[in-house]
Tab-separated table of C-alpha atoms and ligand atoms in Angstrom:
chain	number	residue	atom	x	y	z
F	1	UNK	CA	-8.176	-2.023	5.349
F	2	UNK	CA	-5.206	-0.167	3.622
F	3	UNK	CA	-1.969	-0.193	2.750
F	4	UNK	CA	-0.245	2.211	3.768
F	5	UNK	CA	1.955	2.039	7.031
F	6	UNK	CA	-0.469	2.397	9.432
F	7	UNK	CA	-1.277	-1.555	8.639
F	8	UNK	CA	2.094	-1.964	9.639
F	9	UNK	CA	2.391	0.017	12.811
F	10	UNK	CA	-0.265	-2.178	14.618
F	11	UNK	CA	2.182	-5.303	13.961
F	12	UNK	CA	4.500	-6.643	16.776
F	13	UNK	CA	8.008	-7.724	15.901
F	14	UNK	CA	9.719	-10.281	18.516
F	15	UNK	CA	13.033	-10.118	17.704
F	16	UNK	CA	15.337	-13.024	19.094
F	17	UNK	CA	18.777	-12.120	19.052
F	18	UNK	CA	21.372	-15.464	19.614
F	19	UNK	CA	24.863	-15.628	20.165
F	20	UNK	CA	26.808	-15.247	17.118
F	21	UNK	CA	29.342	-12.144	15.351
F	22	UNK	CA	26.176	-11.192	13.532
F	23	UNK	CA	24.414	-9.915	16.329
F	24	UNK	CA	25.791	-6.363	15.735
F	25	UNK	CA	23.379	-5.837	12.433
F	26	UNK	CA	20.714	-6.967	14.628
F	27	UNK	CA	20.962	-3.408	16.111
F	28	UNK	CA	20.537	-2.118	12.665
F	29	UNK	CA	17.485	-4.646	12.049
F	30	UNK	CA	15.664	-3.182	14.748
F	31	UNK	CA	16.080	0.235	13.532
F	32	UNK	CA	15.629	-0.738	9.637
F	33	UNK	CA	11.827	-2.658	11.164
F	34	UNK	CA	11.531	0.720	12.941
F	35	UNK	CA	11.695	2.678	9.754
F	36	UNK	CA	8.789	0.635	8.379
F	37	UNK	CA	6.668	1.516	11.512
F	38	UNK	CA	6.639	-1.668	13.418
F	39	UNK	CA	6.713	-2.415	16.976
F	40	UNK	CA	9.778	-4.237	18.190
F	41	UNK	CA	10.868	-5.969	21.121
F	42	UNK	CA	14.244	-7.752	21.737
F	43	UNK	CA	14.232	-11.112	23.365
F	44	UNK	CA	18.706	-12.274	23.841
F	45	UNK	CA	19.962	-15.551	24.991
F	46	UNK	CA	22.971	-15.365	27.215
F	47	UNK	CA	25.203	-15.947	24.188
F	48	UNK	CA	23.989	-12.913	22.525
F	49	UNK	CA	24.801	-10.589	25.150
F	50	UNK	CA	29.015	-11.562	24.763
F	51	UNK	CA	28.296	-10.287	21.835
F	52	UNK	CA	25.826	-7.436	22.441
F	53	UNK	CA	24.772	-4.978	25.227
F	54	UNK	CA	20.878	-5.317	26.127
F	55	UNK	CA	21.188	-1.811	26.801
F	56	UNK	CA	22.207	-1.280	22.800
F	57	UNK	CA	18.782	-2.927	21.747
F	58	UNK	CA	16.512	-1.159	24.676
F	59	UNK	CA	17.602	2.003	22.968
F	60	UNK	CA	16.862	1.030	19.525
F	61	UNK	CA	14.132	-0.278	19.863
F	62	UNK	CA	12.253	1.932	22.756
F	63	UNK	CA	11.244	-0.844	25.106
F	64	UNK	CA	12.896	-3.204	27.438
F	65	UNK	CA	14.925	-5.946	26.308
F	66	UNK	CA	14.150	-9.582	27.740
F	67	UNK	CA	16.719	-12.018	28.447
F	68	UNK	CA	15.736	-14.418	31.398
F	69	UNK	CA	12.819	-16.734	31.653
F	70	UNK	CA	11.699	-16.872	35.672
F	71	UNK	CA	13.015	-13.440	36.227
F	72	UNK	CA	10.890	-12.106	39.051
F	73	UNK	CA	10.825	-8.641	37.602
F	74	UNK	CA	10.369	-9.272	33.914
F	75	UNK	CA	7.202	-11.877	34.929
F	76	UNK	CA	5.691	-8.786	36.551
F	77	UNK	CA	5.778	-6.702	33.395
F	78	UNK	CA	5.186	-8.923	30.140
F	79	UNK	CA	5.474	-12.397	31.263
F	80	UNK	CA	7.220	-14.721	28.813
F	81	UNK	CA	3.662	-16.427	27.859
F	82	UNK	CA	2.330	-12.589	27.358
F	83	UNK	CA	5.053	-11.905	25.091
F	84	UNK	CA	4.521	-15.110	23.056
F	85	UNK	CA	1.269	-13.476	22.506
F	86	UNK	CA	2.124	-10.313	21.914
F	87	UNK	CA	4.326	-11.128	18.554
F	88	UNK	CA	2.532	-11.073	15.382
F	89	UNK	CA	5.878	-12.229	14.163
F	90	UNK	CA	8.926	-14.139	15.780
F	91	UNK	CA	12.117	-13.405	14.434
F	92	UNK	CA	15.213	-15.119	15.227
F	93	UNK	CA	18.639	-13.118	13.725
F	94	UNK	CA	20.863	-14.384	14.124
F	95	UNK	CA	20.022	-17.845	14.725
F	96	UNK	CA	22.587	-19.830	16.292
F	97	UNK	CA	22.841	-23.569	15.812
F	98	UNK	CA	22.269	-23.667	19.289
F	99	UNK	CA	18.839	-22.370	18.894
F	100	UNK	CA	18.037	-24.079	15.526
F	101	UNK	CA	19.142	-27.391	17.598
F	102	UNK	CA	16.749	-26.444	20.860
F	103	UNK	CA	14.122	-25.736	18.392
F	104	UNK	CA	14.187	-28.836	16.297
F	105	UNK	CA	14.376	-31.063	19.517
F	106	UNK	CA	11.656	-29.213	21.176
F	107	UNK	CA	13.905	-28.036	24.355
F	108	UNK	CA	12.676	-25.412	26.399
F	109	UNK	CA	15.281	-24.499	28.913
F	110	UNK	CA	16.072	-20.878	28.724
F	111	UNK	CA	13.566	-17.692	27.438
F	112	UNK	CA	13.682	-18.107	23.825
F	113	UNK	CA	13.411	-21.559	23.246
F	114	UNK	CA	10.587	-21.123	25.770
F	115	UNK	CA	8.655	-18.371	23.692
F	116	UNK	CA	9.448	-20.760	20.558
F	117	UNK	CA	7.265	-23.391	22.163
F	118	UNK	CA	4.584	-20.801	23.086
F	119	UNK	CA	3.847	-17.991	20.854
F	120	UNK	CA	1.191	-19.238	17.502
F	121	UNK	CA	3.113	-16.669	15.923
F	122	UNK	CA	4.836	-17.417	12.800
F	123	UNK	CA	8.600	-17.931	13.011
F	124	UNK	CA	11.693	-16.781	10.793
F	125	UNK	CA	15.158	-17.725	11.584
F	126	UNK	CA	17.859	-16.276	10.112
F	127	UNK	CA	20.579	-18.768	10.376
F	128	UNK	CA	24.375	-17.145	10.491
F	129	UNK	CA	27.471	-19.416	11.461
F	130	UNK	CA	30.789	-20.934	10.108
F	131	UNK	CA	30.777	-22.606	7.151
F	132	UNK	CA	31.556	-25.805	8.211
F	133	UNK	CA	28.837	-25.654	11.299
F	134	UNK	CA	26.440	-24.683	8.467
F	135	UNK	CA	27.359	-27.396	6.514
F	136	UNK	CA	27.325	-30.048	9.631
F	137	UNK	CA	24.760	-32.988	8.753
F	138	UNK	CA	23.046	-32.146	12.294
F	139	UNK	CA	22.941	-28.383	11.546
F	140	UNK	CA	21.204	-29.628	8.216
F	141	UNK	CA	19.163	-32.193	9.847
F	142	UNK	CA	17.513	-30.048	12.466
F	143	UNK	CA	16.899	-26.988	9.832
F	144	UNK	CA	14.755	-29.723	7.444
F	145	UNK	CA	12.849	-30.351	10.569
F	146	UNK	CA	12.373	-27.110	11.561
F	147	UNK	CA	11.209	-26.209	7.763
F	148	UNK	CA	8.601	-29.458	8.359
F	149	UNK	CA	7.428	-27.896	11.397
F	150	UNK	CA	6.286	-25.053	9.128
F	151	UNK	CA	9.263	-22.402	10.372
F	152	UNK	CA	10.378	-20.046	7.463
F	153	UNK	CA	14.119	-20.010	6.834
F	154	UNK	CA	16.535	-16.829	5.510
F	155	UNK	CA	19.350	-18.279	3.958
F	156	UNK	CA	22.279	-17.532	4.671
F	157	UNK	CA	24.735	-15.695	1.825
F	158	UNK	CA	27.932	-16.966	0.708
F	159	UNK	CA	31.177	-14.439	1.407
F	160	UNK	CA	33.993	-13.414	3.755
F	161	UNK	CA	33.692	-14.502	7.324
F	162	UNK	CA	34.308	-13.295	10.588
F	163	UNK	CA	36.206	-16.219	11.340
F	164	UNK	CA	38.573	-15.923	8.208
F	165	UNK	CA	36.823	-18.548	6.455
F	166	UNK	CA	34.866	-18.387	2.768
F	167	UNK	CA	31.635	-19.810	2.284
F	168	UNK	CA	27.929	-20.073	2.734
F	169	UNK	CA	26.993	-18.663	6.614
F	170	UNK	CA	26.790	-15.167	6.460
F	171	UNK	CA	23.740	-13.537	7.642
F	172	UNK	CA	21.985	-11.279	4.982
F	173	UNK	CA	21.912	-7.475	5.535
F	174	UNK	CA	19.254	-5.599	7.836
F	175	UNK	CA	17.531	-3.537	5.186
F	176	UNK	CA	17.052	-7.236	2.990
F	177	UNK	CA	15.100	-9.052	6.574
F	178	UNK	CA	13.221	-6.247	7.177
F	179	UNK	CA	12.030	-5.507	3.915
F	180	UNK	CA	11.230	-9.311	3.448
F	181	UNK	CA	8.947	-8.998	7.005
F	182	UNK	CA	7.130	-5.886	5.453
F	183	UNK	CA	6.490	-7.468	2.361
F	184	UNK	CA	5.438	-10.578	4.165
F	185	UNK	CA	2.700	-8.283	5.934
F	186	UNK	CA	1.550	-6.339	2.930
F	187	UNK	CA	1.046	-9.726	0.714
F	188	UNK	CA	-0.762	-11.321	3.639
F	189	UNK	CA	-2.853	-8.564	4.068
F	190	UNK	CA	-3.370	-8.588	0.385
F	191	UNK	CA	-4.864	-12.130	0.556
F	192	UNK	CA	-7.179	-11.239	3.260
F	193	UNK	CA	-8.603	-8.190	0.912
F	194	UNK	CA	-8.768	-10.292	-2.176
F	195	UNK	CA	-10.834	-12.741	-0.484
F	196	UNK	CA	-12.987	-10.623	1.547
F	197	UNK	CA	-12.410	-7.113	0.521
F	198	UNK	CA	-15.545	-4.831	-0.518
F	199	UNK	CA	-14.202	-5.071	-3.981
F	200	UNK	CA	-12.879	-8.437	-3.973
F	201	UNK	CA	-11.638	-9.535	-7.435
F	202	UNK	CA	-13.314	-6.722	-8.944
F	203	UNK	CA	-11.798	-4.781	-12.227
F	204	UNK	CA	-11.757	-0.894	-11.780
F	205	UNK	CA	-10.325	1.405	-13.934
F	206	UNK	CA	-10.094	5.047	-12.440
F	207	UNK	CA	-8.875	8.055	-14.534
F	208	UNK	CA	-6.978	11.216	-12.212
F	209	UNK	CA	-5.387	14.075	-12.801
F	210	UNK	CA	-5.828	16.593	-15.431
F	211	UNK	CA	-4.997	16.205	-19.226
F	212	UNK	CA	-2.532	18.672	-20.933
F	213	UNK	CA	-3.654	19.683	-24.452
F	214	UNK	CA	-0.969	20.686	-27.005
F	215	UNK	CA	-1.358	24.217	-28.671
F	216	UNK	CA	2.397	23.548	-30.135
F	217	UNK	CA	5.461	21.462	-29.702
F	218	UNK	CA	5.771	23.803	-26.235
F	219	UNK	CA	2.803	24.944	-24.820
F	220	UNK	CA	-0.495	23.564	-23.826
F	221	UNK	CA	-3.686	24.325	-21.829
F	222	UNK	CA	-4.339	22.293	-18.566
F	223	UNK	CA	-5.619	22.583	-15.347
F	224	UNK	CA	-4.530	22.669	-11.705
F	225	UNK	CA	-6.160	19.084	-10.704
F	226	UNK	CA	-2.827	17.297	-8.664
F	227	UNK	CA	-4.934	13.960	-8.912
F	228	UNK	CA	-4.637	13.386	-5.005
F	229	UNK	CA	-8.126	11.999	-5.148
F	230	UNK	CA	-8.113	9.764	-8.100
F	231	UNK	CA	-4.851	8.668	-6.701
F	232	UNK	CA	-6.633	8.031	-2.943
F	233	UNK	CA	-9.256	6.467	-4.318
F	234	UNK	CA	-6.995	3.709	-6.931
F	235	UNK	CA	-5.407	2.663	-3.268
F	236	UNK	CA	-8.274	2.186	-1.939
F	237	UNK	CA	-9.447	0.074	-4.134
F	238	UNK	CA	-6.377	-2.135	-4.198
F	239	UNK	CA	-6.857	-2.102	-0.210
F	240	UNK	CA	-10.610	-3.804	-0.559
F	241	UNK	CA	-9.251	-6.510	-2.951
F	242	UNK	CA	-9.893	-4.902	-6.560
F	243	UNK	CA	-7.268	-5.280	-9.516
F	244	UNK	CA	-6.686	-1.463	-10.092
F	245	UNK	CA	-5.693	0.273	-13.371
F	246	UNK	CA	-4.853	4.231	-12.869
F	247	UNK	CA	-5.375	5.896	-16.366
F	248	UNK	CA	-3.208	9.315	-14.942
F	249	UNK	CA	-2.944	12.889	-16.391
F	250	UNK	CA	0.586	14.557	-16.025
F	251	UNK	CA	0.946	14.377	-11.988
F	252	UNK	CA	3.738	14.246	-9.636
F	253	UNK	CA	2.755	11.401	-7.517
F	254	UNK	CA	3.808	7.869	-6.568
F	255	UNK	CA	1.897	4.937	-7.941
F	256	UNK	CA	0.120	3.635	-5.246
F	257	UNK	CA	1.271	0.081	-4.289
F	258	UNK	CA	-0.509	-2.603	-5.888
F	259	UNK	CA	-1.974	-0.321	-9.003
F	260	UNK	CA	-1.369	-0.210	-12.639
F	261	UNK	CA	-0.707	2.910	-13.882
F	262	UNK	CA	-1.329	4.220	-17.265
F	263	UNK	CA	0.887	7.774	-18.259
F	264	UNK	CA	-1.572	9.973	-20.773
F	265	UNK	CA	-1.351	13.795	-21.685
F	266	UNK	CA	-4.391	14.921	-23.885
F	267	UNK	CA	-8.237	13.760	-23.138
F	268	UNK	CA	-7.944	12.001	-26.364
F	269	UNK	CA	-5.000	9.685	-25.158
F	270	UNK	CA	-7.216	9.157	-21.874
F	271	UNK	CA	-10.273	8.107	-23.633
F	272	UNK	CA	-8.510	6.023	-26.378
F	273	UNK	CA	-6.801	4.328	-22.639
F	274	UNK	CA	-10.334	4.127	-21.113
F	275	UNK	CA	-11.846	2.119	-24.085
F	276	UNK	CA	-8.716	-0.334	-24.241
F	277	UNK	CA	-9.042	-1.060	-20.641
F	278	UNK	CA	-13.206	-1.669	-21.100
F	279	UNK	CA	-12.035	-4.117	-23.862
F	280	UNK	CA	-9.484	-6.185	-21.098
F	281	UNK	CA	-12.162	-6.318	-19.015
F	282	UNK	CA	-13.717	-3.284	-16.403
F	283	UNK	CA	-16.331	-3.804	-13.458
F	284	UNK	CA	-16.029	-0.488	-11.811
F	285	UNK	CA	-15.095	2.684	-13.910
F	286	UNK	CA	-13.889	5.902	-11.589
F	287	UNK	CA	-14.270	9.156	-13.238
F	288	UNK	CA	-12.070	12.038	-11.563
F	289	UNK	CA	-9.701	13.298	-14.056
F	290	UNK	CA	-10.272	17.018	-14.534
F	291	UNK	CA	-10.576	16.442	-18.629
F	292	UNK	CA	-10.012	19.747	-20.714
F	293	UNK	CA	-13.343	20.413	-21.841
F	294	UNK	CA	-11.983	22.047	-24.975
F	295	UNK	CA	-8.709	21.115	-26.943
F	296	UNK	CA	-6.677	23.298	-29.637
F	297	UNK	CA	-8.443	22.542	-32.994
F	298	UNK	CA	-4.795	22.438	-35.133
F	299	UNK	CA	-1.985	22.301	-32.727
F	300	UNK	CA	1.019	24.392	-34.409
F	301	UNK	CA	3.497	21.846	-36.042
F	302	UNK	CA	6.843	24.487	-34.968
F	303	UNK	CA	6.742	26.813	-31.856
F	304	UNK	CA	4.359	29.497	-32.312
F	305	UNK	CA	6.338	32.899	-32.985
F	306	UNK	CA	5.326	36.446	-30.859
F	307	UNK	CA	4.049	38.738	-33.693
F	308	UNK	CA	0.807	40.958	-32.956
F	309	UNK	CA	-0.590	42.142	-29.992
F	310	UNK	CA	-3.093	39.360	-30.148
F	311	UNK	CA	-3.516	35.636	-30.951
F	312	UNK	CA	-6.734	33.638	-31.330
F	313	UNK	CA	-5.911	29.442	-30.868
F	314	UNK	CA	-9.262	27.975	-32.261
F	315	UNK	CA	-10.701	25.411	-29.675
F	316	UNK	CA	-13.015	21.999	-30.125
F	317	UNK	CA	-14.974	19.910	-28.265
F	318	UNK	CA	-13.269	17.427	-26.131
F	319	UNK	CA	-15.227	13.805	-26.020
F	320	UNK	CA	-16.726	13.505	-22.422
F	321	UNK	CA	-14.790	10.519	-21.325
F	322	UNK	CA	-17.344	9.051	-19.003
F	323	UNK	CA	-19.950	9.270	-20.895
F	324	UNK	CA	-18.463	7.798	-24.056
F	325	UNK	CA	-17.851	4.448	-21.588
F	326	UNK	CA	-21.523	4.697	-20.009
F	327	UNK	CA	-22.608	4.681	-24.008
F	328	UNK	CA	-21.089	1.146	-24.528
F	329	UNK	CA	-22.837	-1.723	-25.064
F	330	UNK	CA	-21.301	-3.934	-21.899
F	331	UNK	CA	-20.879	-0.775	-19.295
F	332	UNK	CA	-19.458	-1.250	-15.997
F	333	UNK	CA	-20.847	-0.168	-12.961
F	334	UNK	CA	-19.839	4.172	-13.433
F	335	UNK	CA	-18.832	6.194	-11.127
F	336	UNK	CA	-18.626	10.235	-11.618
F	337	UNK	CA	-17.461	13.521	-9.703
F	338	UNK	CA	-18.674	16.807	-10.022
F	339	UNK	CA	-16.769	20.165	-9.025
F	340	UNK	CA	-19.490	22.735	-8.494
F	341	UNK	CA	-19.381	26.422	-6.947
F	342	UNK	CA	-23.666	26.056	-6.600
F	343	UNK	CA	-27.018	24.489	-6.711
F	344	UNK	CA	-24.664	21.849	-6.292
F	345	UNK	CA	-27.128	19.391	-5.492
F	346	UNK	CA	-29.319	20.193	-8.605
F	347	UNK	CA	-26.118	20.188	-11.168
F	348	UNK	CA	-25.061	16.756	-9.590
F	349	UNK	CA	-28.478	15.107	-10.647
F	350	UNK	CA	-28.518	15.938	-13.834
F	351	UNK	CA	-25.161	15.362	-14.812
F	352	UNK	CA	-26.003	11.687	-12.857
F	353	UNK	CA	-28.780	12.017	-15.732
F	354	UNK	CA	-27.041	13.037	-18.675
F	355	UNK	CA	-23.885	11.118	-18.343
F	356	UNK	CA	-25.784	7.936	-17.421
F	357	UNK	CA	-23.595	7.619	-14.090
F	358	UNK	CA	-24.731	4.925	-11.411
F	359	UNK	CA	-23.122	7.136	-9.221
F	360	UNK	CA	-21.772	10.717	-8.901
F	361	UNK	CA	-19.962	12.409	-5.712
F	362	UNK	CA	-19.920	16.423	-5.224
F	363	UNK	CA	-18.065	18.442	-3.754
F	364	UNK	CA	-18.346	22.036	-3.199
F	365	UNK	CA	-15.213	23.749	-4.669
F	366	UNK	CA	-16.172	27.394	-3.679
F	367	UNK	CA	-15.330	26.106	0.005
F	368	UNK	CA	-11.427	27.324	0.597
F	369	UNK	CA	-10.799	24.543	2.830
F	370	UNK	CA	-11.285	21.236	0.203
F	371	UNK	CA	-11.174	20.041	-2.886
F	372	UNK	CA	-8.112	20.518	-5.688
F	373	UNK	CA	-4.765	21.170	-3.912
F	374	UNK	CA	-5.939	20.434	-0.617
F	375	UNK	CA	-5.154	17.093	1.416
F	376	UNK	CA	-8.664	17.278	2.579
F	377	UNK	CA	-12.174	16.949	0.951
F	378	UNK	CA	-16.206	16.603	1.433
F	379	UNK	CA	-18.686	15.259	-0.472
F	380	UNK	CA	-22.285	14.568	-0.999
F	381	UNK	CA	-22.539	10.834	-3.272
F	382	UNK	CA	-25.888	10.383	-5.100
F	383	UNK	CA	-26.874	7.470	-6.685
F	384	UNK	CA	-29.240	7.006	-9.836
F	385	UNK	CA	-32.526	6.801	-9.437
F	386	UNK	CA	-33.216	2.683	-9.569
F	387	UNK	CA	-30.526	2.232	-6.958
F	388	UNK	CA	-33.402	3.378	-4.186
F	389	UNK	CA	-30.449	5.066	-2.365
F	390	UNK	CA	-30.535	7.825	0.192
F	391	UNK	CA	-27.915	10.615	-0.600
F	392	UNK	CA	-24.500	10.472	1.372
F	393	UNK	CA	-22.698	13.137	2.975
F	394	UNK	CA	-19.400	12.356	3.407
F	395	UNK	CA	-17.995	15.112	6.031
F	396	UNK	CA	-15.031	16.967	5.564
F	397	UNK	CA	-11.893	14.088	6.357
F	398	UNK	CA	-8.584	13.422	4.321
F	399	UNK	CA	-8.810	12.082	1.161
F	400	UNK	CA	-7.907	8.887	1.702
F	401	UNK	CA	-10.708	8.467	4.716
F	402	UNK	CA	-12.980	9.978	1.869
F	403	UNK	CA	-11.613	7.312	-0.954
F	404	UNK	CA	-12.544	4.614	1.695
F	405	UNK	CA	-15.796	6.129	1.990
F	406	UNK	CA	-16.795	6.163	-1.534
F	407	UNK	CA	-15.560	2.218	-2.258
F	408	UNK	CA	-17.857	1.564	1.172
F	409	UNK	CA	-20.755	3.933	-1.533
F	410	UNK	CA	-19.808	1.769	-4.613
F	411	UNK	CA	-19.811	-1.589	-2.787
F	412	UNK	CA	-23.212	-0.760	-1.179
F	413	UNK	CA	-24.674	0.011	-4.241
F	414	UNK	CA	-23.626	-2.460	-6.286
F	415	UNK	CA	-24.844	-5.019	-3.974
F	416	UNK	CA	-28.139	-3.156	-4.253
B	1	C5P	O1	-19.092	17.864	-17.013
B	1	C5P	P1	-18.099	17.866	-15.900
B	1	C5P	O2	-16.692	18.131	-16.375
B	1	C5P	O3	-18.483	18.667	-14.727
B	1	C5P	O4	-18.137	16.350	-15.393
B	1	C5P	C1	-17.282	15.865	-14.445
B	1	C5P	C2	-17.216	14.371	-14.539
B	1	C5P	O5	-17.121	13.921	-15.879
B	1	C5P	C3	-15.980	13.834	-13.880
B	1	C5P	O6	-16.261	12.534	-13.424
B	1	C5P	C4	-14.975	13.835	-15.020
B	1	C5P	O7	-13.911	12.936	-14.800
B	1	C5P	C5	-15.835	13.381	-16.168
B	1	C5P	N1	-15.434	13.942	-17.473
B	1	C5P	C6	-14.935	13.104	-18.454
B	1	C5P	N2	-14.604	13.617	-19.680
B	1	C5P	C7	-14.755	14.921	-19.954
B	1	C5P	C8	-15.260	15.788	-18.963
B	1	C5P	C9	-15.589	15.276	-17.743
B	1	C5P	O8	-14.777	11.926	-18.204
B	1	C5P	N3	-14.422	15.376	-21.139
């Protein structure tokens, strides 16, 4: 499961277009739901097209637009009970009180009220009218029953309308609808994950990127980690149901969806992060910031001025991050990366050893083709030594397929 837009590319969008001025941003729905990756087909009564060209919508929206119910024809390609089936969605803009009226009575006399009847699809309608029509008590009457009978309502805005008149009717713009449909998708999808997702209700903290350690008010040391995989990984998580905090180096990336995110520069910032988020509460901790193993021992107070043909900076220790959380009393389940050139397999053990890691994934960075700046990685998981757990290649794939991977490692384990 994710949540990116290939969740919403699988979802069909039956889009019922009535007779009513609105109709035209309609046109512009279907390209805004477009945008977001869905697939849309265009059902319009006979009212709509006075308003509307089929041929308009058929362009838009890259399949053939359906307008009669016993059409000889449109029964040999998708039927109207086919199409019923087909929508993961039915959405009705504008809705006309016509069709608010047909629904509400039940009336199944032409194609849409038809698919109303048949499709176990949810339905929207997106009433847009006069004022006064709006206002009518039967208008009113038929919406509350259509709201009993479980249909979801837009409301209409207040404003200027077509008809010269001021008041509540006006249908709300394209790019509102179809980002309330895409967030309807995401947040049911959400549900799903948080009930059955490998990481259900689980806590887990993840630190990316690398850290950026002062020297003075203008330079620093760092390294070239982008955090792609930390960042991979944190939506993963969120995709299999887990509350996600990202404890993030200086990067330029997006928070993924869903996740927390926690700006930090030095490994000291990170750690002093880290703890605080053990202390709210942490089930899974993900380790694959590239820390600064050393740090400037005095950083400069005032912008260190050129003078000799040499400068020594002094450098410390920096605390090792993971381990300092695997110390704790109440540990969560730890998860650790290691970046090796060779004997990869041997340095991967015993860091799984000396950091006290339940879990620790590889990868080979002397390979061109993965790791750091590349979209791409591979890795070989181990797993400490109680878990009784075969070692795991995971072959070369993006990093997100490889983020899935690894929650698939850490739920397997932990239900070990
Ligand atoms: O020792 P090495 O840097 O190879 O270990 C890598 C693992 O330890 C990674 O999971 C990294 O995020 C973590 N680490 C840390 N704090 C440090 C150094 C490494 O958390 N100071």
């Amino acid at each position: 499961m994710s949540f990116d837009l290939s969740v919403i590319s699988s979802k069909n969008i039956l889009l019922a277009v009535t007779g009513g001025i609105a109709a035209y941003k309609s046109a512009i729905l279907v390209r805004r739901l477009k945008d977001y990756g869905f697939n849309v087909r265009v059902v319009m009564t006979h009212g709509a097209q006075a308003f509307i060209q089929p041929l308009t919508f058929q362009a838009l929206s890259g399949n053939p637009v359906h307008t009669e119910l016993l059409d000889t024809e449109a029964e040999a390609g998708m039927g109207h009970i086919e199409l019923a089936r087909w929508a993961d969605l039915l959405l009705v803009a504008p809705a006309s009180c016509d069709s608010l009226a047909k629904f509400s009575a039940g009336l199944a006399d032409d194609l849409l009220s038809t698919l109303y009847l048949a499709t176990k699809a949810p339905v929207w309608v997106a009433p847009a009218m006069n004022q006064q029509m709006w206002a009518a008590k039967a208008t009113q009457r038929n919406l509350n029953t259509l709201i009993d009978d479980g249909v979801h309502v837009i409301m209409p805005e207040s404003g200027s309308q077509a008809c010269g008149d001021v008041g509540l009717g006006r249908m709300p713009e394209p790019e509102d609808i179809a980002r309330q449909v895409k967030l309807y998708f995401h947040q049911a999808e959400r549900a799903i994950a948080e009930k059955f997702g490998l990481l259900a209700g689980q806590r887990v903290v993840i630190t990316a990127g690398p850290t950026r350690e002062a020297i003075d008010p203008v330079r620093y040391i760092s390294n070239h980690s982008t955090g792609k995989m930390g960042f991979s990984i944190a939506a993963a998580c969120y995709a299999a149901g887990a509350k996600v905090t990202l404890i993030a180096g200086p990067v330029s990336l997006d928070t993924p969806n869903g996740v927390a995110r926690i700006n930090v520069a030095s490994a000291q910032q990170m750690l002093e992060e880290s703890l605080q988020s053990l202390e709210r509460g942490c089930d899974v901790f993900i380790a694959t910031a590239a820390v600064a193993d050393y740090r400037v021992a005095e950083v400069a107070e005032h912008k260190i001025k050129k003078s000799g043909d040499e400068l020594a900076v002094a450098l410390v220790k920096n605390p090792d991050i993971v381990a300092t959380i695997a110390g704790q009393a109440k540990r969560p389940f730890m998860v650790g990366f290691a970046a090796e050139t060779r004997n990869v397999e041997a340095y991967a053990s015993e860091k799984l050893v000396v950091k006290k890691l339940d879990m620790i994934a590889c990868n080979d960075v002397s390979r061109a083709d993965i790791g750091f700046a590349s979209d791409q990685n591979a890795m070989t998981v181990f797993f400490a030594e109680h878990y009784q757990m075969e070692k795991r290649e995971l072959e070369k794939a993006s990093k997100q397929e490889i983020a899935q991977q690894l929650v698939e490692a850490i739920h397997d384990a932990r239900v070990k």
